[in-house]
Amino acid sequence: KNTKRVPSFRKLLRTSQIKLDNKLKNKQYKQKSAAKKYRKEQKKLREAVRDAISRKPFPLEECKKKKVDRKWEEKEEEDALPLDMMDEDDLKLMEDLAQKASFLTRDLSSNEPVHVKKRKHESVIEKYEKVPRRLQTEPEKELIHLLPIKDKSGIIPQAVEKPVLNVAHDEEEDTEDMEEAEDFNEEPLPVLTPEEMAAQRRQKLQERKVHIAALASAILSEPDSNIKKLKELRAMLMEQDPHVAVIVRKLVMLSLMEIFKDIAPSYKIRPLTEAEKATKVKKETQKLREFEEGLVSQYKFYLENLEQTIKDWKQRKLKKSNVISLKAYKGLAEVAVKCLCELLVALPHFNFHNNIIVLIVPLMNDPSKMISELCVEAVKKLFKQDKLGYASLGVVKVISGLVRGRNYDVRPEVLKVFLHLRIKEVELQKDSEDIAPKKKFMTYKEKRKNLSRMQRKWKKAEEKLERELLEAEASESKEKKLKLHTETLNIVFVTYFRILKKAQKSPLLPAVLEGLAKFAHLINVEFFDDLLIVLHSLIASGDLSYRESLHCVLSAFHILSGQGDVLNIDPMKFYTHLYKTLFSLHAGGTNEDIGIVLQCLDVMFAKRRKQVSQQRALAFLKRLSILALHVLPNSSVGILATNRLFMQTFPRMDLLLDNESQGSGIYLPELDEPEHCNAQNTALWELHLLQRHYHPTVQKFASHLIAGAPTEGSGALPLDLSQRSATELFETYCMKGMTFNPPVASVTPRRKDTFLQMDSFVDEELKKQLQQDISETVAHKPLDFAKHLKESSLA
């Protein structure tokens, strides 16, 4: 009887941790020793088998038989009893048993019959001679070595002949089985009509939709409890029914995307440490941990499925099941890319966001226009809504690596997304915050001088509370934000400068120049000289298009209008280039470039009015007035608004409203030097033509400029026109929809008297002739086209 008692629960609680650790160590040590002992036995067994195979074969039966006989004789001598101590009946029974062959007296190792007499003088050679010979033509049988048997005498190797398969017989059996299967399969399957197949497909699809909706609603209603149903829903991405597989997979992709957007928390889930897993927590905390762990794992598997779908489409790879065709894979890949783009924008804070960026950015350069546009728009949205800058920095790094890895052979849209970075707005916001006065706290001396002891105590508590509130308002450190933006801009500028240096004839150059024009005020002053030299050399080379040269001019003046004011650089060559190329604009393809020209004029004249001479301003004013006659109405409005700015900014611009010439010389409109074309000796006669323009806004601006561009009085512009910039007016009156902007008012024409009869206009004789012709009946005769030929042949 086992007297050992089972320890009670209280006793187990009192058991020390050291004792439990010792028990665990002892248990592990026993398991290790048992495993070690087992390995040793197996090793010995393998060595014994190896030795038995390598030994020379010898007849084991004789040796075994002799050993067994010796042992039996020795045992008989030891266990022999005197005959006088046995009864007569027992002695007789033993003698009878000795004459019979039994299981106990038989040698099991021999293959001889039971009643064969022992031959003491039989030699080994004679025994080998009695073994039947085998013919050489008979193939040797292969042996399969089995595990040996171990007994008191030693190890006995075991072997079995390898069975030879009758191939012909097996083939006959296989053919018979195939014939039987074919006979079985010959039973006719029910043939469905196209209408029945369509109805069956609709029914299956409806069942799948209901199942998807039920799972999704259950997950959204209680995400903590039903997180395991995500796995069941994700398993439907492997739908195997070829009739509904494509649609079901698309529906599951979109459903999972919406579910993750709804149930994902607003923070990144980190994996638990070993110490956190070992500690005991509340049930609610444990439930939350299980939910987070399941959510992250299912989200990871979902992203892997989307990635694999895109890879299969890119590699034109079919699965073994062949459920979906290659054409259908393109549709699946488009849905997968759409889901990734939505998650990129909606969950920039959640796990695996960098993995999504690495997937999306190379697809921006995809040959498929739809997929590339989806990815580009997603990245633009991400840049616009990224206030802090973490996601923007990750995307910019990947784009820079992609451009460099492809040897600058990417689409221009990949670089144009840099224009949507929010760095400029944040920097401007930072400057305004620095200018604003900061709250100052009283010093210790001021408190001692002006406040009592109790007031100082209250003041200290109040200042402490105010500091905490200020820290709470600043959700993120401004220095950290500025550091992120600086790093992002550095990567952008490095990419731009590499293209300017190594790939000047690349199609990426317009995007680079446009980006430099946007971010030029943030470039370090040390690079200004080199950058201006590069921009001027690009313009002078003549390899650039008109739009690209305008971007070069805009970039140069953005540089000079910001921190470049301290530099002693004369931009006259850029003024000359813009003046020379203004007449390349017209109402055709270059009409859209007028927006860039208006920006250049604003930076070159409005922001640098002190550095511009009167002759230069007069020359540009005259040339712009001529240009306003040859462009679309929205462009004319923008140019006339710029002329208005000229007349209000620079003095003595009203010289061009007078016919009398000032100074010597005549106006040379074909000269490309604005300083030497004698623009003061001409007049703005173009404004009188623009007063008769069909567009009402152009008429208003022309009349306003003829009056001298007054700010008050009858000749002043209405507020909706005077308070807008030239670029805004150009975009407002755009005619892309091929409609009048503003629309033309509908006018109802007056109804005039109409004559029902025209008799009063017809002469009497002509009237009689008309009546006679109308009254005559015309007889329709068949036309004979060969009449003339017949008459000529008879003649």
mmCIF file of N, CA, C and O in Angstrom, residues 562-639:
data_model
loop_
_atom_site.group_PDB
_atom_site.id
_atom_site.type_symbol
_atom_site.label_atom_id
_atom_site.label_comp_id
_atom_site.label_asym_id
_atom_site.label_seq_id
_atom_site.Cartn_x
_atom_site.Cartn_y
_atom_site.Cartn_z
ATOM 1 N N GLY A 562 14.903 84.393 -51.536
ATOM 2 C CA GLY A 562 14.929 83.942 -50.151
ATOM 3 C C GLY A 562 16.210 84.352 -49.455
ATOM 4 O O GLY A 562 16.508 85.535 -49.259
ATOM 5 N N GLN A 563 17.005 83.335 -49.106
ATOM 6 C CA GLN A 563 18.278 83.614 -48.440
ATOM 7 C C GLN A 563 19.299 84.204 -49.410
ATOM 8 O O GLN A 563 20.340 84.700 -48.996
ATOM 9 N N GLY A 564 18.997 84.172 -50.720
ATOM 10 C CA GLY A 564 19.946 84.668 -51.717
ATOM 11 C C GLY A 564 20.028 86.180 -51.793
ATOM 12 O O GLY A 564 20.792 86.718 -52.608
ATOM 13 N N ASP A 565 19.230 86.892 -50.987
ATOM 14 C CA ASP A 565 19.323 88.351 -51.000
ATOM 15 C C ASP A 565 20.697 88.846 -50.575
ATOM 16 O O ASP A 565 21.135 89.928 -50.988
ATOM 17 N N VAL A 566 21.361 88.072 -49.736
ATOM 18 C CA VAL A 566 22.672 88.496 -49.237
ATOM 19 C C VAL A 566 23.762 88.300 -50.286
ATOM 20 O O VAL A 566 24.868 88.819 -50.127
ATOM 21 N N LEU A 567 23.462 87.544 -51.356
ATOM 22 C CA LEU A 567 24.478 87.285 -52.374
ATOM 23 C C LEU A 567 24.513 88.414 -53.396
ATOM 24 O O LEU A 567 23.473 88.993 -53.746
ATOM 25 N N ASN A 568 25.679 88.708 -53.890
ATOM 26 C CA ASN A 568 25.864 89.756 -54.901
ATOM 27 C C ASN A 568 25.888 89.105 -56.285
ATOM 28 O O ASN A 568 26.935 88.894 -56.895
ATOM 29 N N ILE A 569 24.692 88.763 -56.771
ATOM 30 C CA ILE A 569 24.557 88.067 -58.062
ATOM 31 C C ILE A 569 23.622 88.883 -58.939
ATOM 32 O O ILE A 569 22.539 89.295 -58.509
ATOM 33 N N ASP A 570 24.018 89.102 -60.194
ATOM 34 C CA ASP A 570 23.191 89.834 -61.146
ATOM 35 C C ASP A 570 22.402 88.839 -61.999
ATOM 36 O O ASP A 570 22.984 88.092 -62.804
ATOM 37 N N PRO A 571 21.069 88.797 -61.873
ATOM 38 C CA PRO A 571 20.268 87.830 -62.635
ATOM 39 C C PRO A 571 19.816 88.367 -63.988
ATOM 40 O O PRO A 571 18.778 87.945 -64.497
ATOM 41 N N MET A 572 20.529 89.320 -64.575
ATOM 42 C CA MET A 572 20.102 89.943 -65.831
ATOM 43 C C MET A 572 19.932 88.915 -66.951
ATOM 44 O O MET A 572 19.022 89.037 -67.787
ATOM 45 N N LYS A 573 20.776 87.893 -66.947
ATOM 46 C CA LYS A 573 20.675 86.883 -68.023
ATOM 47 C C LYS A 573 19.352 86.125 -67.951
ATOM 48 O O LYS A 573 18.792 85.743 -68.989
ATOM 49 N N PHE A 574 18.793 85.955 -66.731
ATOM 50 C CA PHE A 574 17.500 85.278 -66.606
ATOM 51 C C PHE A 574 16.369 86.193 -67.060
ATOM 52 O O PHE A 574 15.394 85.736 -67.673
ATOM 53 N N TYR A 575 16.470 87.516 -66.774
ATOM 54 C CA TYR A 575 15.467 88.462 -67.276
ATOM 55 C C TYR A 575 15.461 88.455 -68.805
ATOM 56 O O TYR A 575 14.405 88.448 -69.451
ATOM 57 N N THR A 576 16.664 88.482 -69.387
ATOM 58 C CA THR A 576 16.775 88.511 -70.851
ATOM 59 C C THR A 576 16.182 87.249 -71.480
ATOM 60 O O THR A 576 15.497 87.315 -72.514
ATOM 61 N N HIS A 577 16.445 86.111 -70.862
ATOM 62 C CA HIS A 577 15.915 84.854 -71.417
ATOM 63 C C HIS A 577 14.393 84.841 -71.383
ATOM 64 O O HIS A 577 13.736 84.446 -72.366
ATOM 65 N N LEU A 578 13.789 85.294 -70.282
ATOM 66 C CA LEU A 578 12.325 85.299 -70.200
ATOM 67 C C LEU A 578 11.742 86.291 -71.204
ATOM 68 O O LEU A 578 10.735 85.999 -71.878
ATOM 69 N N TYR A 579 12.356 87.477 -71.331
ATOM 70 C CA TYR A 579 11.871 88.487 -72.284
ATOM 71 C C TYR A 579 11.947 87.953 -73.711
ATOM 72 O O TYR A 579 11.048 88.184 -74.535
ATOM 73 N N LYS A 580 12.991 87.235 -74.013
ATOM 74 C CA LYS A 580 13.196 86.712 -75.371
ATOM 75 C C LYS A 580 12.191 85.625 -75.721
ATOM 76 O O LYS A 580 11.787 85.495 -76.879
ATOM 77 N N THR A 581 11.784 84.843 -74.742
ATOM 78 C CA THR A 581 10.925 83.670 -75.011
ATOM 79 C C THR A 581 9.446 83.925 -74.755
ATOM 80 O O THR A 581 8.649 82.986 -74.837
ATOM 81 N N LEU A 582 9.062 85.159 -74.432
ATOM 82 C CA LEU A 582 7.639 85.424 -74.154
ATOM 83 C C LEU A 582 6.774 85.188 -75.383
ATOM 84 O O LEU A 582 5.639 84.708 -75.266
ATOM 85 N N PHE A 583 7.273 85.504 -76.565
ATOM 86 C CA PHE A 583 6.462 85.349 -77.774
ATOM 87 C C PHE A 583 6.320 83.891 -78.203
ATOM 88 O O PHE A 583 5.662 83.617 -79.214
ATOM 89 N N SER A 584 6.942 82.964 -77.483
ATOM 90 C CA SER A 584 6.722 81.535 -77.778
ATOM 91 C C SER A 584 5.388 81.052 -77.235
ATOM 92 O O SER A 584 4.950 79.941 -77.537
ATOM 93 N N LEU A 585 4.746 81.877 -76.420
ATOM 94 C CA LEU A 585 3.427 81.524 -75.879
ATOM 95 C C LEU A 585 2.350 81.877 -76.889
ATOM 96 O O LEU A 585 2.445 82.886 -77.595
ATOM 97 N N HIS A 586 1.302 81.061 -76.942
ATOM 98 C CA HIS A 586 0.182 81.326 -77.841
ATOM 99 C C HIS A 586 -1.038 80.600 -77.322
ATOM 100 O O HIS A 586 -1.013 80.009 -76.228
ATOM 101 N N ALA A 587 -2.102 80.624 -78.091
ATOM 102 C CA ALA A 587 -3.368 80.023 -77.653
ATOM 103 C C ALA A 587 -3.397 78.517 -77.852
ATOM 104 O O ALA A 587 -4.424 77.893 -77.612
ATOM 105 N N GLY A 588 -2.301 77.935 -78.290
ATOM 106 C CA GLY A 588 -2.264 76.499 -78.536
ATOM 107 C C GLY A 588 -1.700 75.718 -77.360
ATOM 108 O O GLY A 588 -2.131 75.856 -76.221
ATOM 109 N N GLY A 589 -0.650 74.894 -77.647
ATOM 110 C CA GLY A 589 -0.135 73.969 -76.638
ATOM 111 C C GLY A 589 0.577 74.643 -75.486
ATOM 112 O O GLY A 589 0.584 74.117 -74.369
ATOM 113 N N THR A 590 1.178 75.821 -75.734
ATOM 114 C CA THR A 590 1.934 76.482 -74.662
ATOM 115 C C THR A 590 1.066 77.398 -73.810
ATOM 116 O O THR A 590 1.592 78.143 -72.970
ATOM 117 N N ASN A 591 -0.242 77.383 -74.009
ATOM 118 C CA ASN A 591 -1.107 78.257 -73.202
ATOM 119 C C ASN A 591 -1.052 77.894 -71.723
ATOM 120 O O ASN A 591 -1.182 78.771 -70.862
ATOM 121 N N GLU A 592 -0.871 76.603 -71.415
ATOM 122 C CA GLU A 592 -0.811 76.176 -70.010
ATOM 123 C C GLU A 592 0.453 76.673 -69.325
ATOM 124 O O GLU A 592 0.499 76.757 -68.096
ATOM 125 N N ASP A 593 1.487 77.004 -70.111
ATOM 126 C CA ASP A 593 2.733 77.486 -69.501
ATOM 127 C C ASP A 593 2.634 78.921 -69.017
ATOM 128 O O ASP A 593 3.552 79.417 -68.344
ATOM 129 N N ILE A 594 1.555 79.610 -69.333
ATOM 130 C CA ILE A 594 1.410 81.004 -68.896
ATOM 131 C C ILE A 594 1.331 81.080 -67.373
ATOM 132 O O ILE A 594 1.751 82.072 -66.771
ATOM 133 N N GLY A 595 0.804 80.026 -66.731
ATOM 134 C CA GLY A 595 0.769 80.004 -65.265
ATOM 135 C C GLY A 595 2.167 80.107 -64.672
ATOM 136 O O GLY A 595 2.387 80.821 -63.676
ATOM 137 N N ILE A 596 3.136 79.386 -65.290
ATOM 138 C CA ILE A 596 4.523 79.454 -64.805
ATOM 139 C C ILE A 596 5.108 80.837 -65.086
ATOM 140 O O ILE A 596 5.835 81.408 -64.265
ATOM 141 N N VAL A 597 4.775 81.436 -66.261
ATOM 142 C CA VAL A 597 5.267 82.779 -66.591
ATOM 143 C C VAL A 597 4.752 83.799 -65.581
ATOM 144 O O VAL A 597 5.498 84.696 -65.132
ATOM 145 N N LEU A 598 3.492 83.685 -65.200
ATOM 146 C CA LEU A 598 2.933 84.622 -64.211
ATOM 147 C C LEU A 598 3.632 84.489 -62.864
ATOM 148 O O LEU A 598 3.884 85.502 -62.186
ATOM 149 N N GLN A 599 3.972 83.253 -62.476
ATOM 150 C CA GLN A 599 4.729 83.079 -61.226
ATOM 151 C C GLN A 599 6.115 83.710 -61.345
ATOM 152 O O GLN A 599 6.596 84.358 -60.401
ATOM 153 N N CYS A 600 6.768 83.528 -62.495
ATOM 154 C CA CYS A 600 8.101 84.120 -62.693
ATOM 155 C C CYS A 600 8.039 85.651 -62.607
ATOM 156 O O CYS A 600 8.888 86.283 -61.963
ATOM 157 N N LEU A 601 7.037 86.235 -63.255
ATOM 158 C CA LEU A 601 6.917 87.704 -63.238
ATOM 159 C C LEU A 601 6.661 88.212 -61.826
ATOM 160 O O LEU A 601 7.172 89.282 -61.438
ATOM 161 N N ASP A 602 5.878 87.463 -61.050
ATOM 162 C CA ASP A 602 5.607 87.884 -59.669
ATOM 163 C C ASP A 602 6.893 87.890 -58.837
ATOM 164 O O ASP A 602 7.150 88.826 -58.067
ATOM 165 N N VAL A 603 7.724 86.830 -59.006
ATOM 166 C CA VAL A 603 8.965 86.747 -58.226
ATOM 167 C C VAL A 603 9.993 87.751 -58.743
ATOM 168 O O VAL A 603 10.741 88.354 -57.961
ATOM 169 N N MET A 604 10.030 87.968 -60.062
ATOM 170 C CA MET A 604 11.078 88.812 -60.663
ATOM 171 C C MET A 604 10.821 90.303 -60.471
ATOM 172 O O MET A 604 11.773 91.101 -60.384
ATOM 173 N N PHE A 605 9.549 90.731 -60.395
ATOM 174 C CA PHE A 605 9.247 92.172 -60.330
ATOM 175 C C PHE A 605 8.616 92.574 -58.995
ATOM 176 O O PHE A 605 9.033 93.567 -58.399
ATOM 177 N N ALA A 606 7.597 91.844 -58.544
ATOM 178 C CA ALA A 606 6.908 92.262 -57.320
ATOM 179 C C ALA A 606 7.799 92.115 -56.093
ATOM 180 O O ALA A 606 7.807 92.990 -55.222
ATOM 181 N N LYS A 607 8.569 91.017 -55.999
ATOM 182 C CA LYS A 607 9.393 90.778 -54.812
ATOM 183 C C LYS A 607 10.796 91.369 -54.931
ATOM 184 O O LYS A 607 11.542 91.369 -53.965
ATOM 185 N N ARG A 608 11.167 91.864 -56.139
ATOM 186 C CA ARG A 608 12.494 92.460 -56.324
ATOM 187 C C ARG A 608 12.352 93.844 -56.986
ATOM 188 O O ARG A 608 13.122 94.223 -57.871
ATOM 189 N N ARG A 609 11.336 94.593 -56.557
ATOM 190 C CA ARG A 609 11.038 95.868 -57.214
ATOM 191 C C ARG A 609 12.190 96.869 -57.101
ATOM 192 O O ARG A 609 12.372 97.708 -57.987
ATOM 193 N N LYS A 610 12.972 96.776 -56.027
ATOM 194 C CA LYS A 610 14.065 97.731 -55.832
ATOM 195 C C LYS A 610 15.252 97.446 -56.750
ATOM 196 O O LYS A 610 16.068 98.320 -57.005
ATOM 197 N N GLN A 611 15.370 96.202 -57.228
ATOM 198 C CA GLN A 611 16.492 95.844 -58.096
ATOM 199 C C GLN A 611 16.159 95.933 -59.582
ATOM 200 O O GLN A 611 16.970 95.567 -60.427
ATOM 201 N N VAL A 612 14.937 96.380 -59.940
ATOM 202 C CA VAL A 612 14.494 96.413 -61.336
ATOM 203 C C VAL A 612 14.490 97.868 -61.817
ATOM 204 O O VAL A 612 13.941 98.762 -61.147
ATOM 205 N N SER A 613 15.062 98.100 -63.001
ATOM 206 C CA SER A 613 15.108 99.450 -63.570
ATOM 207 C C SER A 613 13.796 99.786 -64.271
ATOM 208 O O SER A 613 12.996 98.906 -64.597
ATOM 209 N N GLN A 614 13.593 101.096 -64.542
ATOM 210 C CA GLN A 614 12.367 101.541 -65.199
ATOM 211 C C GLN A 614 12.307 101.062 -66.643
ATOM 212 O O GLN A 614 11.248 100.660 -67.131
ATOM 213 N N GLN A 615 13.443 101.076 -67.355
ATOM 214 C CA GLN A 615 13.473 100.623 -68.749
ATOM 215 C C GLN A 615 13.058 99.154 -68.861
ATOM 216 O O GLN A 615 12.311 98.786 -69.769
ATOM 217 N N ARG A 616 13.513 98.347 -67.923
ATOM 218 C CA ARG A 616 13.174 96.910 -67.954
ATOM 219 C C ARG A 616 11.686 96.708 -67.705
ATOM 220 O O ARG A 616 11.026 95.899 -68.383
ATOM 221 N N ALA A 617 11.123 97.445 -66.754
ATOM 222 C CA ALA A 617 9.693 97.306 -66.461
ATOM 223 C C ALA A 617 8.850 97.764 -67.636
ATOM 224 O O ALA A 617 7.841 97.117 -67.995
ATOM 225 N N LEU A 618 9.223 98.866 -68.294
ATOM 226 C CA LEU A 618 8.466 99.351 -69.464
ATOM 227 C C LEU A 618 8.513 98.342 -70.612
ATOM 228 O O LEU A 618 7.506 98.114 -71.301
ATOM 229 N N ALA A 619 9.685 97.738 -70.837
ATOM 230 C CA ALA A 619 9.813 96.759 -71.929
ATOM 231 C C ALA A 619 8.925 95.548 -71.685
ATOM 232 O O ALA A 619 8.236 95.062 -72.602
ATOM 233 N N PHE A 620 8.909 95.052 -70.454
ATOM 234 C CA PHE A 620 8.058 93.886 -70.154
ATOM 235 C C PHE A 620 6.587 94.253 -70.242
ATOM 236 O O PHE A 620 5.762 93.451 -70.706
ATOM 237 N N LEU A 621 6.214 95.488 -69.808
ATOM 238 C CA LEU A 621 4.814 95.891 -69.864
ATOM 239 C C LEU A 621 4.326 95.944 -71.314
ATOM 240 O O LEU A 621 3.216 95.478 -71.624
ATOM 241 N N LYS A 622 5.127 96.481 -72.220
ATOM 242 C CA LYS A 622 4.733 96.566 -73.628
ATOM 243 C C LYS A 622 4.644 95.179 -74.263
ATOM 244 O O LYS A 622 3.675 94.873 -74.972
ATOM 245 N N ARG A 623 5.635 94.325 -73.992
ATOM 246 C CA ARG A 623 5.620 92.994 -74.623
ATOM 247 C C ARG A 623 4.468 92.145 -74.087
ATOM 248 O O ARG A 623 3.861 91.357 -74.833
ATOM 249 N N LEU A 624 4.158 92.277 -72.821
ATOM 250 C CA LEU A 624 3.026 91.522 -72.263
ATOM 251 C C LEU A 624 1.708 91.999 -72.852
ATOM 252 O O LEU A 624 0.785 91.193 -73.059
ATOM 253 N N SER A 625 1.565 93.303 -73.121
ATOM 254 C CA SER A 625 0.330 93.812 -73.740
ATOM 255 C C SER A 625 0.157 93.247 -75.144
ATOM 256 O O SER A 625 -0.966 92.926 -75.567
ATOM 257 N N ILE A 626 1.262 93.136 -75.898
ATOM 258 C CA ILE A 626 1.176 92.518 -77.231
ATOM 259 C C ILE A 626 0.789 91.049 -77.114
ATOM 260 O O ILE A 626 -0.032 90.539 -77.886
ATOM 261 N N LEU A 627 1.359 90.370 -76.128
ATOM 262 C CA LEU A 627 1.071 88.941 -75.941
ATOM 263 C C LEU A 627 -0.387 88.696 -75.584
ATOM 264 O O LEU A 627 -0.966 87.669 -75.958
ATOM 265 N N ALA A 628 -1.028 89.639 -74.878
ATOM 266 C CA ALA A 628 -2.423 89.447 -74.452
ATOM 267 C C ALA A 628 -3.377 89.342 -75.633
ATOM 268 O O ALA A 628 -4.505 88.860 -75.481
ATOM 269 N N LEU A 629 -2.967 89.800 -76.823
ATOM 270 C CA LEU A 629 -3.829 89.705 -78.004
ATOM 271 C C LEU A 629 -3.845 88.308 -78.609
ATOM 272 O O LEU A 629 -4.726 88.016 -79.432
ATOM 273 N N HIS A 630 -2.904 87.455 -78.259
ATOM 274 C CA HIS A 630 -2.716 86.194 -78.987
ATOM 275 C C HIS A 630 -2.987 84.948 -78.131
ATOM 276 O O HIS A 630 -2.669 83.848 -78.564
ATOM 277 N N VAL A 631 -3.523 85.119 -76.970
ATOM 278 C CA VAL A 631 -3.729 83.973 -76.076
ATOM 279 C C VAL A 631 -5.212 83.859 -75.734
ATOM 280 O O VAL A 631 -6.027 84.718 -76.120
ATOM 281 N N LEU A 632 -5.556 82.811 -75.000
ATOM 282 C CA LEU A 632 -6.944 82.569 -74.603
ATOM 283 C C LEU A 632 -7.388 83.596 -73.558
ATOM 284 O O LEU A 632 -6.553 84.253 -72.923
ATOM 285 N N PRO A 633 -8.690 83.736 -73.345
ATOM 286 C CA PRO A 633 -9.186 84.787 -72.427
ATOM 287 C C PRO A 633 -8.632 84.685 -71.011
ATOM 288 O O PRO A 633 -8.310 85.705 -70.402
ATOM 289 N N ASN A 634 -8.522 83.466 -70.463
ATOM 290 C CA ASN A 634 -8.012 83.359 -69.090
ATOM 291 C C ASN A 634 -6.557 83.818 -69.009
ATOM 292 O O ASN A 634 -6.143 84.457 -68.031
ATOM 293 N N SER A 635 -5.782 83.550 -70.069
ATOM 294 C CA SER A 635 -4.399 84.020 -70.097
ATOM 295 C C SER A 635 -4.341 85.538 -70.240
ATOM 296 O O SER A 635 -3.499 86.204 -69.618
ATOM 297 N N SER A 636 -5.247 86.096 -71.041
ATOM 298 C CA SER A 636 -5.291 87.559 -71.189
ATOM 299 C C SER A 636 -5.625 88.234 -69.869
ATOM 300 O O SER A 636 -5.039 89.269 -69.515
ATOM 301 N N VAL A 637 -6.554 87.642 -69.122
ATOM 302 C CA VAL A 637 -6.913 88.203 -67.812
ATOM 303 C C VAL A 637 -5.708 88.186 -66.877
ATOM 304 O O VAL A 637 -5.411 89.172 -66.184
ATOM 305 N N GLY A 638 -4.967 87.055 -66.841
ATOM 306 C CA GLY A 638 -3.790 86.971 -65.984
ATOM 307 C C GLY A 638 -2.709 87.962 -66.374
ATOM 308 O O GLY A 638 -2.078 88.603 -65.502
ATOM 309 N N ILE A 639 -2.480 88.137 -67.686
ATOM 310 C CA ILE A 639 -1.442 89.070 -68.157
ATOM 311 C C ILE A 639 -1.838 90.517 -67.842
ATOM 312 O O ILE A 639 -1.012 91.333 -67.399
#
